[in-house]
CSV table of C-alpha atoms in Angstrom, one decimal:
chain,number,residue,atom,x,y,z
U,1467,UNK,CA,-19.2,-11.1,-14.9
U,1468,UNK,CA,-20.7,-8.7,-13.5
U,1469,UNK,CA,-23.9,-6.4,-14.7
U,1470,UNK,CA,-22.8,-2.9,-15.9
U,1471,UNK,CA,-25.4,-0.4,-14.2
U,1472,UNK,CA,-25.7,3.3,-12.1
U,1473,UNK,CA,-26.7,4.2,-8.6
U,1474,UNK,CA,-28.4,8.0,-8.1
U,1475,UNK,CA,-26.1,9.0,-5.3
U,1476,UNK,CA,-28.4,11.6,-3.9
U,1477,UNK,CA,-27.6,14.7,-1.0
U,1478,UNK,CA,-29.5,16.7,1.0
U,1479,UNK,CA,-27.3,19.9,0.3
U,1480,UNK,CA,-25.6,21.2,-2.7
U,1481,UNK,CA,-21.5,20.4,-2.2
U,1482,UNK,CA,-18.4,19.2,-3.9
U,1483,UNK,CA,-17.6,15.8,-3.6
U,1484,UNK,CA,-15.6,12.2,-4.7
U,1485,UNK,CA,-16.6,9.6,-5.7
U,1486,UNK,CA,-14.7,5.9,-6.7
U,1487,UNK,CA,-15.1,2.4,-6.7
U,1488,UNK,CA,-12.7,0.2,-5.3
U,1489,UNK,CA,-11.5,-3.4,-3.7
U,1490,UNK,CA,-12.6,-4.9,0.0
U,1491,UNK,CA,-9.3,-3.0,1.4
U,1492,UNK,CA,-8.9,0.4,1.0
U,1493,UNK,CA,-5.1,-0.2,1.2
U,1494,UNK,CA,-3.7,2.7,-1.0
U,1495,UNK,CA,-4.2,6.3,-3.2
U,1496,UNK,CA,-7.2,5.7,-5.4
U,1497,UNK,CA,-6.3,7.2,-9.3
U,1498,UNK,CA,-8.2,10.1,-10.3
U,1499,UNK,CA,-12.1,10.0,-7.9
U,1500,UNK,CA,-14.2,11.8,-9.4
U,1501,UNK,CA,-15.1,14.8,-9.1
U,1502,UNK,CA,-18.9,16.3,-8.6
U,1503,UNK,CA,-20.5,19.0,-7.1
U,1504,UNK,CA,-24.6,19.5,-6.7
U,1505,UNK,CA,-26.9,17.5,-4.7
U,1506,UNK,CA,-27.0,14.4,-6.4
U,1507,UNK,CA,-24.4,12.1,-9.0
U,1508,UNK,CA,-25.7,9.8,-10.9
U,1509,UNK,CA,-22.8,6.8,-10.8
U,1510,UNK,CA,-22.0,4.3,-13.0
U,1511,UNK,CA,-20.2,1.1,-11.9
U,1512,UNK,CA,-19.4,0.0,-14.6
U,1513,UNK,CA,-19.0,-3.6,-14.3
U,1514,UNK,CA,-17.3,-3.9,-10.6
U,1515,UNK,CA,-17.6,-7.2,-8.6
U,1516,UNK,CA,-20.9,-7.2,-5.8
U,1517,UNK,CA,-17.8,-7.8,-3.5
U,1518,UNK,CA,-16.0,-4.5,-4.9
U,1519,UNK,CA,-17.0,-1.4,-2.8
U,1520,UNK,CA,-18.3,2.2,-3.5
U,1521,UNK,CA,-16.3,5.0,-1.5
U,1522,UNK,CA,-18.0,8.3,-1.5
U,1523,UNK,CA,-16.6,11.0,-0.2
U,1524,UNK,CA,-17.5,14.4,1.2
U,1525,UNK,CA,-15.1,16.4,0.5
U,1526,UNK,CA,-14.2,17.2,4.8
U,1527,UNK,CA,-12.1,13.2,4.4
U,1528,UNK,CA,-14.8,12.1,5.4
U,1529,UNK,CA,-15.9,8.4,4.4
U,1530,UNK,CA,-19.1,6.6,3.2
U,1531,UNK,CA,-18.8,3.1,2.6
U,1532,UNK,CA,-21.1,0.3,0.8
U,1533,UNK,CA,-21.1,-2.8,-0.8
U,1534,UNK,CA,-22.0,-2.6,-4.5
U,1535,UNK,CA,-24.5,-5.7,-4.3
U,1536,UNK,CA,-26.4,-4.2,-1.4
U,1537,UNK,CA,-26.8,-1.0,-3.8
U,1538,UNK,CA,-29.7,-0.3,-5.3
U,1539,UNK,CA,-32.0,1.9,-7.7
U,1540,UNK,CA,-31.0,4.9,-5.7
U,1541,UNK,CA,-28.2,5.7,-1.9
U,1542,UNK,CA,-30.1,9.0,-0.3
U,1543,UNK,CA,-26.5,9.5,2.2
U,1544,UNK,CA,-27.0,11.4,5.3
U,1545,UNK,CA,-24.0,12.2,8.2
U,1546,UNK,CA,-24.7,8.5,10.0
U,1547,UNK,CA,-23.5,7.1,6.4
U,1548,UNK,CA,-20.5,9.0,6.7
U,1549,UNK,CA,-18.6,6.4,9.6
U,1550,UNK,CA,-14.7,6.2,8.3
U,1551,UNK,CA,-11.8,9.3,7.7
U,1552,UNK,CA,-10.8,9.0,4.0
U,1553,UNK,CA,-7.4,8.7,5.1
U,1554,UNK,CA,-4.9,9.9,7.8
U,1555,UNK,CA,-1.4,10.0,7.8
U,1556,UNK,CA,1.4,8.7,11.1
U,1557,UNK,CA,4.3,10.7,11.4
U,1558,UNK,CA,7.7,8.4,12.8
U,1559,UNK,CA,10.3,10.6,13.9
U,1560,UNK,CA,13.4,10.5,15.4
U,1561,UNK,CA,15.1,13.9,17.4
U,1562,UNK,CA,13.1,15.9,15.0
U,1563,UNK,CA,14.2,13.7,12.3
U,1564,UNK,CA,12.4,11.4,10.2
U,1565,UNK,CA,12.7,7.3,10.8
U,1566,UNK,CA,14.0,5.3,7.7
U,1567,UNK,CA,12.8,2.4,8.4
U,1568,UNK,CA,9.9,0.9,10.3
U,1569,UNK,CA,6.7,-1.4,10.5
U,1570,UNK,CA,3.6,0.9,11.2
U,1571,UNK,CA,0.7,-0.7,12.9
U,1572,UNK,CA,-3.0,0.6,13.3
U,1573,UNK,CA,-5.8,-0.6,14.6
U,1574,UNK,CA,-8.9,0.7,15.0
U,1575,UNK,CA,-11.6,-1.2,16.6
U,1576,UNK,CA,-11.4,-4.3,14.5
U,1577,UNK,CA,-9.4,-3.5,11.6
U,1578,UNK,CA,-5.7,-3.9,12.3
U,1579,UNK,CA,-3.5,-2.5,8.8
U,1580,UNK,CA,0.6,-3.0,9.4
U,1581,UNK,CA,2.9,-1.2,6.8
U,1582,UNK,CA,6.3,-0.9,6.6
U,1583,UNK,CA,8.1,2.8,6.2
U,1584,UNK,CA,10.6,2.8,4.1
U,1585,UNK,CA,13.8,5.5,3.5
U,1586,UNK,CA,11.2,7.1,0.2
U,1587,UNK,CA,7.8,7.8,2.7
U,1588,UNK,CA,10.1,9.8,4.2
U,1589,UNK,CA,8.6,9.2,7.7
U,1590,UNK,CA,4.7,9.2,6.8
U,1591,UNK,CA,2.9,6.8,5.4
U,1592,UNK,CA,-1.3,6.6,5.1
U,1593,UNK,CA,-4.1,4.0,6.1
U,1594,UNK,CA,-7.7,4.7,4.0
U,1595,UNK,CA,-10.8,4.8,5.2
U,1596,UNK,CA,-10.0,4.2,9.0
U,1597,UNK,CA,-13.9,3.8,10.9
U,1598,UNK,CA,-14.2,6.6,13.9
U,1599,UNK,CA,-13.0,6.4,17.8
U,1600,UNK,CA,-10.5,5.3,19.0
U,1601,UNK,CA,-6.8,4.5,16.9
U,1602,UNK,CA,-3.5,2.7,18.2
U,1603,UNK,CA,-0.3,3.1,16.8
U,1604,UNK,CA,2.7,0.4,17.4
U,1605,UNK,CA,6.0,1.4,15.7
U,1606,UNK,CA,8.1,-1.4,15.8
U,1607,UNK,CA,12.0,-0.6,14.4
U,1608,UNK,CA,15.7,-1.9,14.6
U,1609,UNK,CA,17.9,-0.2,17.4
U,1610,UNK,CA,21.1,1.2,16.0
U,1611,UNK,CA,23.3,-0.2,19.1
U,1612,UNK,CA,26.1,-2.4,18.6
U,1613,UNK,CA,24.9,-5.9,20.1
U,1614,UNK,CA,21.5,-5.6,19.2
U,1615,UNK,CA,19.5,-8.5,17.4
U,1616,UNK,CA,16.2,-8.6,17.8
U,1617,UNK,CA,13.1,-5.3,16.6
U,1618,UNK,CA,11.8,-3.3,19.2
U,1619,UNK,CA,8.5,-1.7,19.6
U,1620,UNK,CA,7.4,1.7,20.8
U,1621,UNK,CA,4.8,2.4,23.6
U,1622,UNK,CA,1.8,1.8,21.9
U,1623,UNK,CA,-0.5,5.0,21.4
U,1624,UNK,CA,-4.0,6.1,20.9
U,1625,UNK,CA,-5.6,9.1,19.3
U,1626,UNK,CA,-9.7,9.8,19.8
U,1627,UNK,CA,-10.4,10.1,16.0
U,1628,UNK,CA,-14.3,11.9,14.9
U,1629,UNK,CA,-16.3,13.2,12.1
U,1630,UNK,CA,-15.9,16.9,13.1
U,1631,UNK,CA,-11.5,17.6,13.6
U,1632,UNK,CA,-9.8,20.7,11.9
U,1633,UNK,CA,-7.4,18.4,9.7
U,1634,UNK,CA,-9.5,16.8,7.4
U,1635,UNK,CA,-6.1,14.4,7.1
U,1636,UNK,CA,-5.1,14.2,10.3
U,1637,UNK,CA,-1.3,13.1,11.0
U,1638,UNK,CA,-1.4,11.4,13.8
U,1639,UNK,CA,2.8,11.6,15.2
U,1640,UNK,CA,4.9,9.3,17.1
U,1641,UNK,CA,8.0,10.1,19.0
U,1642,UNK,CA,10.7,7.1,18.7
U,1643,UNK,CA,13.0,7.7,21.9
U,1644,UNK,CA,15.8,5.3,20.8
U,1645,UNK,CA,18.5,4.8,19.2
U,1646,UNK,CA,17.5,4.8,15.3
U,1647,UNK,CA,18.4,4.8,11.1
U,1648,UNK,CA,17.3,8.3,10.6
U,1649,UNK,CA,16.7,10.3,7.7
U,1650,UNK,CA,18.8,13.2,8.8
U,1651,UNK,CA,21.3,10.9,9.8
U,1652,UNK,CA,22.0,8.7,13.1
U,1653,UNK,CA,21.4,9.8,15.9
U,1654,UNK,CA,23.0,8.9,19.2
U,1655,UNK,CA,22.6,9.7,22.8
U,1656,UNK,CA,25.1,11.7,24.6
U,1657,UNK,CA,26.4,8.9,26.7
U,1658,UNK,CA,26.9,7.0,24.0
U,1659,UNK,CA,29.1,9.3,21.8
U,1660,UNK,CA,31.3,9.8,25.3
U,1661,UNK,CA,31.7,6.0,26.0
U,1662,UNK,CA,31.4,4.6,23.1
U,1663,UNK,CA,29.1,2.6,24.2
U,1664,UNK,CA,26.0,1.7,25.0
U,1665,UNK,CA,23.3,-0.8,26.7
U,1666,UNK,CA,21.6,-3.1,25.0
U,1667,UNK,CA,18.1,-2.2,25.1
U,1668,UNK,CA,14.9,-4.2,26.3
U,1669,UNK,CA,14.1,-7.0,23.2
U,1670,UNK,CA,11.3,-7.9,22.3
U,1671,UNK,CA,10.6,-12.1,22.3
U,1672,UNK,CA,12.4,-13.9,19.5
U,1673,UNK,CA,10.5,-14.0,16.3
U,1674,UNK,CA,12.7,-17.1,14.6
U,1675,UNK,CA,16.5,-16.8,12.7
U,1676,UNK,CA,15.3,-17.1,9.9
U,1677,UNK,CA,13.2,-14.3,8.8
U,1678,UNK,CA,13.6,-11.5,11.9
U,1679,UNK,CA,17.2,-11.9,11.9
U,1680,UNK,CA,17.2,-11.4,7.8
U,1681,UNK,CA,14.8,-8.9,7.2
U,1682,UNK,CA,16.8,-6.0,10.1
U,1683,UNK,CA,20.2,-6.7,8.7
U,1684,UNK,CA,19.3,-6.5,5.5
U,1685,UNK,CA,17.2,-3.2,5.9
U,1686,UNK,CA,20.1,-2.0,8.5
U,1687,UNK,CA,22.7,-2.6,5.3
U,1688,UNK,CA,21.1,-1.1,2.5
U,1689,UNK,CA,20.0,2.1,4.5
U,1690,UNK,CA,23.9,2.1,5.6
U,1691,UNK,CA,24.9,2.0,1.7
U,1692,UNK,CA,22.0,4.6,1.3
U,1693,UNK,CA,20.0,2.4,-1.4
U,1694,UNK,CA,16.9,3.7,-0.3
U,1695,UNK,CA,15.1,2.8,-2.7
U,1696,UNK,CA,15.6,-0.7,-3.2
U,1697,UNK,CA,14.8,-1.4,0.8
U,1698,UNK,CA,11.1,-1.6,-0.1
U,1699,UNK,CA,11.7,-4.3,-3.8
U,1700,UNK,CA,13.9,-6.4,-1.7
U,1701,UNK,CA,11.0,-6.6,1.5
U,1702,UNK,CA,8.7,-6.8,-1.1
U,1703,UNK,CA,10.5,-9.9,-2.9
U,1704,UNK,CA,10.7,-11.8,0.1
U,1705,UNK,CA,7.4,-11.6,1.7
U,1706,UNK,CA,5.3,-12.3,-2.1
U,1707,UNK,CA,7.7,-15.7,-2.3
U,1708,UNK,CA,7.2,-16.7,1.6
U,1709,UNK,CA,4.3,-16.0,2.8
U,1710,UNK,CA,3.6,-18.7,5.1
U,1711,UNK,CA,6.6,-18.3,7.3
U,1712,UNK,CA,6.5,-14.1,6.7
U,1713,UNK,CA,2.5,-15.4,7.9
U,1714,UNK,CA,4.4,-17.3,11.2
U,1715,UNK,CA,6.9,-15.2,12.6
U,1716,UNK,CA,5.3,-12.2,11.9
U,1717,UNK,CA,2.2,-13.7,14.6
U,1718,UNK,CA,4.3,-14.6,17.1
U,1719,UNK,CA,5.3,-11.0,17.9
U,1720,UNK,CA,1.6,-9.7,16.8
U,1721,UNK,CA,1.4,-8.6,14.5
U,1722,UNK,CA,-1.5,-10.3,12.0
U,1723,UNK,CA,-1.3,-10.8,8.3
U,1724,UNK,CA,-4.8,-11.5,5.9
U,1725,UNK,CA,-5.2,-14.4,3.5
U,1726,UNK,CA,-4.5,-12.3,-0.1
U,1727,UNK,CA,-7.7,-14.1,-0.5
U,1728,UNK,CA,-8.9,-13.7,2.0
U,1729,UNK,CA,-13.3,-12.5,1.3
U,1730,UNK,CA,-14.5,-9.9,2.8
U,1731,UNK,CA,-16.6,-9.0,5.8
U,1732,UNK,CA,-20.7,-8.0,4.6
U,1733,UNK,CA,-20.2,-4.9,7.0
U,1734,UNK,CA,-18.5,-2.5,5.3
U,1735,UNK,CA,-17.8,-0.3,7.8
U,1736,UNK,CA,-14.8,-3.6,8.7
U,1737,UNK,CA,-12.9,-3.3,5.8
U,1738,UNK,CA,-10.2,-6.4,5.7
U,1739,UNK,CA,-7.2,-5.6,6.4
U,1740,UNK,CA,-4.7,-5.5,3.5
U,1741,UNK,CA,-2.0,-2.7,3.5
U,1742,UNK,CA,-0.1,-2.0,1.9
U,1743,UNK,CA,0.5,-0.5,0.1
U,1744,UNK,CA,-1.7,-4.8,0.4
U,1745,UNK,CA,-0.3,-6.2,-1.4
U,1746,UNK,CA,2.6,-4.1,0.5
U,1747,UNK,CA,3.1,-5.4,4.1
U,1748,UNK,CA,6.4,-6.5,5.7
U,1749,UNK,CA,8.3,-5.9,8.8
U,1750,UNK,CA,11.7,-3.6,8.2
U,1751,UNK,CA,14.2,-6.1,9.5
U,1752,UNK,CA,16.6,-8.4,7.5
U,1753,UNK,CA,20.1,-11.3,8.3
U,1754,UNK,CA,22.7,-10.4,5.7
U,1755,UNK,CA,20.2,-10.8,2.6
U,1756,UNK,CA,20.6,-14.6,0.5
U,1757,UNK,CA,21.7,-12.9,-2.9
U,1758,UNK,CA,17.9,-12.9,-4.9
U,1759,UNK,CA,18.9,-14.3,-8.3
U,1760,UNK,CA,17.4,-12.8,-10.8
U,1761,UNK,CA,14.4,-15.1,-12.9
U,1762,UNK,CA,15.6,-17.0,-16.3
U,1763,UNK,CA,13.5,-16.2,-19.1
U,1764,UNK,CA,12.8,-18.7,-21.2
U,1765,UNK,CA,12.6,-17.5,-25.0
U,1766,UNK,CA,8.8,-17.3,-27.2
U,1767,UNK,CA,7.1,-14.0,-28.1
U,1768,UNK,CA,7.3,-10.9,-26.5
U,1769,UNK,CA,4.7,-10.9,-23.6
U,1770,UNK,CA,4.8,-10.0,-19.5
U,1771,UNK,CA,3.7,-12.3,-17.2
U,1772,UNK,CA,2.3,-10.9,-13.9
U,1773,UNK,CA,2.9,-12.3,-10.3
U,1774,UNK,CA,-0.3,-14.6,-10.8
U,1775,UNK,CA,0.5,-16.3,-13.8
U,1776,UNK,CA,-2.1,-14.7,-16.0
U,1777,UNK,CA,0.2,-14.1,-19.5
U,1778,UNK,CA,0.1,-11.0,-22.1
U,1779,UNK,CA,1.6,-10.8,-25.7
U,1780,UNK,CA,2.9,-7.8,-26.1
U,1781,UNK,CA,2.6,-6.3,-29.4
U,1782,UNK,CA,5.6,-4.7,-31.1
U,1783,UNK,CA,3.6,-1.6,-32.6
U,1784,UNK,CA,2.7,-0.6,-28.1
U,1785,UNK,CA,0.8,-1.4,-25.8
U,1786,UNK,CA,-0.6,1.0,-23.1
U,1787,UNK,CA,-1.5,-0.6,-19.1
U,1788,UNK,CA,-3.8,1.0,-17.3
U,1789,UNK,CA,-7.8,0.6,-15.3
U,1790,UNK,CA,-8.9,2.0,-18.8
U,1791,UNK,CA,-10.6,-0.8,-20.8
U,1792,UNK,CA,-9.1,1.3,-23.4
U,1793,UNK,CA,-5.7,0.1,-22.7
U,1794,UNK,CA,-3.9,-2.5,-24.8
U,1795,UNK,CA,-3.8,-4.3,-21.6
U,1796,UNK,CA,-6.3,-3.6,-18.9
U,1797,UNK,CA,-6.4,-3.9,-15.6
U,1798,UNK,CA,-9.6,-2.4,-14.1
U,1799,UNK,CA,-9.7,-4.5,-10.6
U,1800,UNK,CA,-6.2,-3.2,-9.2
U,1801,UNK,CA,-6.9,0.2,-7.8
U,1802,UNK,CA,-3.3,0.9,-7.5
U,1803,UNK,CA,-2.9,1.5,-11.1
U,1804,UNK,CA,-3.6,4.8,-13.3
U,1805,UNK,CA,-5.7,4.4,-15.5
U,1806,UNK,CA,-3.7,5.5,-18.1
U,1807,UNK,CA,-0.2,3.6,-16.3
U,1808,UNK,CA,2.7,2.8,-18.5
U,1809,UNK,CA,3.3,1.6,-22.2
U,1810,UNK,CA,5.7,-0.5,-24.1
U,1811,UNK,CA,6.5,-0.4,-26.7
U,1812,UNK,CA,9.6,-2.1,-29.7
U,1813,UNK,CA,12.1,0.8,-30.1
U,1814,UNK,CA,14.5,1.0,-32.8
U,1815,UNK,CA,15.1,-3.4,-31.5
U,1816,UNK,CA,14.4,-2.7,-28.4
U,1817,UNK,CA,11.3,-3.4,-25.7
U,1818,UNK,CA,11.0,0.2,-23.9
U,1819,UNK,CA,8.7,1.1,-20.8
U,1820,UNK,CA,7.8,4.2,-20.7
U,1821,UNK,CA,5.8,5.7,-17.5
U,1822,UNK,CA,2.3,7.5,-18.4
U,1823,UNK,CA,2.5,9.6,-16.1
U,1824,UNK,CA,1.0,7.4,-13.2
U,1825,UNK,CA,0.2,8.2,-9.6
U,1826,UNK,CA,2.1,5.2,-8.6
U,1827,UNK,CA,5.0,5.3,-10.8
U,1828,UNK,CA,6.8,2.2,-12.5
U,1829,UNK,CA,9.4,0.5,-12.1
U,1830,UNK,CA,12.4,-1.4,-13.7
U,1831,UNK,CA,13.8,-4.1,-10.9
U,1832,UNK,CA,13.7,-1.7,-8.0
U,1833,UNK,CA,14.4,1.8,-9.7
U,1834,UNK,CA,12.2,4.5,-10.7
U,1835,UNK,CA,11.4,4.7,-15.1
U,1836,UNK,CA,12.0,8.5,-14.9
U,1837,UNK,CA,12.3,8.2,-18.7
U,1838,UNK,CA,12.3,5.9,-21.1
U,1839,UNK,CA,13.7,2.9,-19.6
U,1840,UNK,CA,15.1,-1.1,-21.4
U,1841,UNK,CA,13.6,-4.6,-20.9
U,1842,UNK,CA,15.5,-7.1,-21.2
U,1843,UNK,CA,13.8,-10.5,-20.9
U,1844,UNK,CA,13.9,-11.4,-16.8
U,1845,UNK,CA,13.4,-8.1,-15.5
U,1846,UNK,CA,10.4,-7.2,-12.8
U,1847,UNK,CA,8.9,-3.9,-13.3
U,1848,UNK,CA,6.3,-2.6,-10.9
U,1849,UNK,CA,3.1,-1.3,-11.9
U,1850,UNK,CA,1.8,0.5,-8.6
U,1851,UNK,CA,1.6,-2.7,-6.2
U,1852,UNK,CA,0.9,-5.4,-9.7
U,1853,UNK,CA,4.5,-7.2,-10.0
U,1854,UNK,CA,4.8,-8.7,-13.7
U,1855,UNK,CA,7.9,-10.2,-15.6
U,1856,UNK,CA,9.2,-9.3,-19.2
U,1857,UNK,CA,10.3,-12.3,-21.3
U,1858,UNK,CA,10.6,-12.4,-25.2
């Protein structure tokens, strides 16, 4: 286990900044970064692993990154250390309306991030720790055209992002000039409305008939039915259970998915790709989807089984889950989980899960737990980006 230590952050002047620890692939909002004011700050590294990173924001949206193993007793930060944007937003619209579902690919130098845009995102996704310079954005989507069976890609657009800019969190606007599902309703070209027909769009190369078609039709079907909240959950489950197939199929259309256990590069200026919401990347488009059979929960003492197979026994007196070591179930290495994320307890003979005001939410079988929610054996929980199964 890593040794607990501290590092003094030294700045040339007073200012308000914040700092946090995280993995090499910074793929989502970090919960509760520590904010401080002054010219120095003593950062507690806790039990961080040598491959982890320390992230320091200068308060203007710029980010300095260094591996824990490269830190000495002090780190004197200069303007040259701030080499990344803390985050950028990508807005995808059609005729001013948010696009309902798409795959957003963001490239900057050797960095590549792939993010799934779902109806819950309302047309906007975010990418974190993007290096300064030219940033390319390309969007793949399912055209809402009769007879269309394949994804299309909008032309790649490039943006120049520098350390000095007006907006600390810049928004990269992408417009889709095609008939695509939007949150404001379907958009149709005037000619299509008059004739009732559409000219089939140019199509990308076939990406296989088992993954591309499955993803497309399920996404379109779910959006049509208005089940916006469920699309991300089902696509996530499909990708998690079929990682090799997903990787092979996306490789055919030029999309690279990082290995989940890949070691990060030693150079902090090129964080390893993830996105996902890293565990959250997937294409939009699915074929008539196979029915997802519920997992049969074996009997035994109540417990939470994480997707990596690790089991956590549950006490009837209550179980807090979060990054804080004081929690009953502490997931200190999961950056998407809040310090005190959720609680599972036995109330009136039933197991109940409650969200404790977390940043990224708690979901039961794909539905957000807005209040105390009953758990049944075999139910799937998603806390931030961590998936687990309740068994009893």
